[in-house]
Amino acid sequence: MTRIGIILGSTRPGRNGEAVARWVLEVAKQRPDAEFELVDLLDHQLPHLDEAYPPAMGQYTQPHTIRWANTIASFDGFVMVTPEYNHSTSGALKNAIDFLYAEWNNKAVGFVSYGSAGGTRAVEHLRLIAGELQMADVRAQVALSLFTDFENFSVFKPSQFQQDALTTTLDQVVAWSTALAPLRTR
């Protein structure tokens, strides 16, 4: 069965992303077409990139990199939950992505973002990164506003519109992850 990792891309204390990622997982787990698992960057404790060789060489030497590579390799696609910090994604998520190369190739990725402008600028940066990593980014996305989808900027209360956007995003991620499977077996 297709396996999709939901990557929680914030490690900030008091992060809103945890509630968002758990919502994505709750909705996703109701689907019969794939298995979904939460991948919290806090659980991986990746330092700033500390590998001597470029990730494209696949010569990982650090135990944390090898564990991270095994985690990412086990999935067929991803939903990245990202905050928007200074018109981009979080440093923690960018760093985690940069540790690896082949483990991302030929996999689909969708985005759930949040911020004052819905996190859309963070997603635009992530789409460029996904292209370089040979990932297929899906068109649909969820853009959560701190003004309308959070009470007092911290209590997550998504509207039905957002639930519909998430369903479409998950539909596309599962479909593309499944379609790309033959490329991953070469």
Short mmCIF file of C-alpha atoms in Angstrom, two decimals:
data_model
loop_
_atom_site.label_atom_id
_atom_site.label_comp_id
_atom_site.label_asym_id
_atom_site.label_seq_id
_atom_site.Cartn_x
_atom_site.Cartn_y
_atom_site.Cartn_z
CA MET A 1 0.00 0.00 0.00
CA THR A 2 1.16 3.54 -0.72
CA ARG A 3 2.83 5.16 2.29
CA ILE A 4 2.64 8.93 2.82
CA GLY A 5 4.73 10.77 5.40
CA ILE A 6 3.25 13.91 6.93
CA ILE A 7 6.31 15.98 7.78
CA LEU A 8 5.87 18.48 10.61
CA GLY A 9 8.29 21.19 9.51
CA SER A 10 8.52 23.34 12.64
CA THR A 11 10.54 22.73 15.77
CA ARG A 12 9.74 26.05 17.44
CA PRO A 13 8.49 25.91 21.06
CA GLY A 14 4.73 26.56 21.13
CA ARG A 15 4.48 25.80 17.41
CA ASN A 16 1.09 25.92 15.70
CA GLY A 17 2.26 23.24 13.31
CA GLU A 18 1.68 20.39 15.72
CA ALA A 19 -2.10 20.96 15.77
CA VAL A 20 -2.10 21.39 11.99
CA ALA A 21 -0.11 18.19 11.38
CA ARG A 22 -2.33 16.20 13.74
CA TRP A 23 -5.41 17.49 11.87
CA VAL A 24 -3.87 16.40 8.56
CA LEU A 25 -3.14 12.97 10.03
CA GLU A 26 -6.69 12.62 11.44
CA VAL A 27 -8.27 13.44 8.09
CA ALA A 28 -5.77 11.27 6.19
CA LYS A 29 -6.25 8.21 8.39
CA GLN A 30 -9.92 8.07 7.36
CA ARG A 31 -8.80 7.23 3.81
CA PRO A 32 -8.53 3.59 2.64
CA ASP A 33 -6.16 4.33 -0.28
CA ALA A 34 -2.88 4.85 1.61
CA GLU A 35 -1.13 4.57 4.95
CA PHE A 36 -0.18 7.83 6.64
CA GLU A 37 2.40 8.52 9.33
CA LEU A 38 3.43 11.69 11.14
CA VAL A 39 7.14 12.53 10.84
CA ASP A 40 7.99 15.18 13.44
CA LEU A 41 11.35 16.87 12.91
CA LEU A 42 11.69 17.19 16.69
CA ASP A 43 12.00 13.39 16.83
CA HIS A 44 15.00 13.40 14.48
CA GLN A 45 17.25 16.02 16.09
CA LEU A 46 19.14 16.86 12.92
CA PRO A 47 21.99 19.34 13.48
CA HIS A 48 22.92 21.86 10.82
CA LEU A 49 24.02 19.86 7.81
CA ASP A 50 27.17 18.06 8.94
CA GLU A 51 27.91 15.58 6.17
CA ALA A 52 31.22 15.99 4.35
CA TYR A 53 29.89 14.88 0.96
CA PRO A 54 27.01 16.33 -1.05
CA PRO A 55 23.76 14.38 -0.47
CA ALA A 56 23.57 13.42 -4.16
CA MET A 57 26.59 11.16 -3.58
CA GLY A 58 24.64 9.11 -1.02
CA GLN A 59 27.72 8.68 1.19
CA TYR A 60 26.11 9.37 4.55
CA THR A 61 28.42 8.96 7.54
CA GLN A 62 26.50 10.36 10.49
CA PRO A 63 24.12 8.05 12.40
CA HIS A 64 21.39 10.73 12.46
CA THR A 65 21.62 11.09 8.66
CA ILE A 66 21.37 7.35 8.13
CA ARG A 67 18.29 7.18 10.40
CA TRP A 68 16.73 10.16 8.59
CA ALA A 69 17.50 8.60 5.18
CA ASN A 70 15.86 5.33 6.22
CA THR A 71 12.77 7.19 7.45
CA ILE A 72 12.34 9.20 4.25
CA ALA A 73 13.15 6.22 1.99
CA SER A 74 10.27 4.27 3.58
CA PHE A 75 7.64 6.61 2.10
CA ASP A 76 6.17 6.91 -1.38
CA GLY A 77 5.11 10.54 -0.99
CA PHE A 78 4.78 13.38 1.47
CA VAL A 79 2.65 16.15 2.82
CA MET A 80 4.86 18.88 4.24
CA VAL A 81 3.31 21.01 6.96
CA THR A 82 5.21 24.28 6.97
CA PRO A 83 5.04 27.60 8.72
CA GLU A 84 6.01 30.74 6.88
CA TYR A 85 8.94 32.54 8.47
CA ASN A 86 10.21 35.69 6.72
CA HIS A 87 8.54 34.81 3.41
CA SER A 88 9.98 31.28 3.36
CA THR A 89 9.83 27.89 5.05
CA SER A 90 11.41 27.10 8.41
CA GLY A 91 15.15 26.62 8.64
CA ALA A 92 14.55 23.26 10.33
CA LEU A 93 12.55 21.93 7.38
CA LYS A 94 15.00 23.25 4.80
CA ASN A 95 17.89 21.70 6.71
CA ALA A 96 16.09 18.34 6.96
CA ILE A 97 15.39 18.36 3.24
CA ASP A 98 19.00 19.26 2.41
CA PHE A 99 20.43 16.24 4.25
CA LEU A 100 19.19 13.85 1.54
CA TYR A 101 18.81 13.51 -2.19
CA ALA A 102 17.94 10.10 -3.68
CA GLU A 103 15.46 9.38 -0.89
CA TRP A 104 13.26 12.24 -2.17
CA ASN A 105 13.49 11.36 -5.89
CA ASN A 106 10.39 10.32 -7.85
CA LYS A 107 8.00 10.92 -4.99
CA ALA A 108 5.00 13.21 -4.81
CA VAL A 109 4.71 16.07 -2.34
CA GLY A 110 1.83 18.26 -1.27
CA PHE A 111 1.84 21.22 1.09
CA VAL A 112 -0.15 22.45 4.06
CA SER A 113 1.08 25.86 5.11
CA TYR A 114 0.17 28.42 7.72
CA GLY A 115 1.06 32.02 8.47
CA SER A 116 -0.22 35.56 8.22
CA ALA A 117 -0.53 35.17 4.43
CA GLY A 118 -1.45 31.49 4.61
CA GLY A 119 2.15 30.35 4.24
CA THR A 120 1.92 30.55 0.46
CA ARG A 121 5.35 32.13 0.04
CA ALA A 122 6.94 29.28 2.01
CA VAL A 123 5.27 26.81 -0.35
CA GLU A 124 6.55 28.66 -3.41
CA HIS A 125 10.10 28.16 -2.14
CA LEU A 126 9.43 24.51 -1.34
CA ARG A 127 8.10 23.92 -4.86
CA LEU A 128 11.43 25.11 -6.29
CA ILE A 129 13.33 22.83 -3.92
CA ALA A 130 11.07 19.87 -4.78
CA GLY A 131 11.84 20.30 -8.47
CA GLU A 132 15.57 20.13 -7.81
CA LEU A 133 15.04 16.93 -5.82
CA GLN A 134 13.06 15.32 -8.67
CA MET A 135 9.84 15.40 -6.66
CA ALA A 136 6.40 15.92 -8.22
CA ASP A 137 4.67 18.71 -6.36
CA VAL A 138 0.91 18.58 -6.64
CA ARG A 139 -1.12 21.65 -7.58
CA ALA A 140 -3.60 21.62 -4.69
CA GLN A 141 -2.48 22.98 -1.33
CA VAL A 142 -3.91 24.09 1.98
CA ALA A 143 -3.09 27.67 2.99
CA LEU A 144 -4.13 28.37 6.58
CA SER A 145 -4.38 31.95 7.78
CA LEU A 146 -3.40 32.85 11.32
CA PHE A 147 -6.26 35.39 11.17
CA THR A 148 -9.11 33.12 10.11
CA ASP A 149 -8.08 29.52 10.88
CA PHE A 150 -6.66 30.14 14.35
CA GLU A 151 -8.37 31.70 17.34
CA ASN A 152 -6.07 34.23 19.03
CA PHE A 153 -3.39 33.18 16.54
CA SER A 154 -2.83 29.93 18.44
CA VAL A 155 -5.95 27.72 18.73
CA PHE A 156 -6.38 25.87 15.46
CA LYS A 157 -9.95 25.94 14.09
CA PRO A 158 -9.95 25.24 10.35
CA SER A 159 -13.01 26.03 8.28
CA GLN A 160 -14.83 23.44 6.17
CA PHE A 161 -13.24 25.05 3.11
CA GLN A 162 -9.83 24.02 4.45
CA GLN A 163 -11.02 20.45 5.03
CA ASP A 164 -12.12 20.31 1.38
CA ALA A 165 -8.74 21.71 0.26
CA LEU A 166 -6.97 19.07 2.35
CA THR A 167 -9.03 16.28 0.80
CA THR A 168 -8.09 17.48 -2.69
CA THR A 169 -4.43 17.77 -1.72
CA LEU A 170 -4.42 14.24 -0.29
CA ASP A 171 -6.22 12.91 -3.40
CA GLN A 172 -3.48 14.35 -5.59
CA VAL A 173 -0.58 13.22 -3.38
CA VAL A 174 -1.86 9.64 -3.24
CA ALA A 175 -2.58 9.54 -6.99
CA TRP A 176 0.83 10.92 -7.96
CA SER A 177 2.67 8.77 -5.39
CA THR A 178 1.02 5.70 -6.87
CA ALA A 179 1.69 6.79 -10.45
CA LEU A 180 5.39 7.39 -9.73
CA ALA A 181 5.93 3.95 -8.18
CA PRO A 182 7.41 2.39 -11.36
CA LEU A 183 10.11 5.08 -11.42
CA ARG A 184 11.13 4.24 -7.85
CA THR A 185 11.65 0.56 -8.62
CA ARG A 186 14.26 1.11 -11.34
#
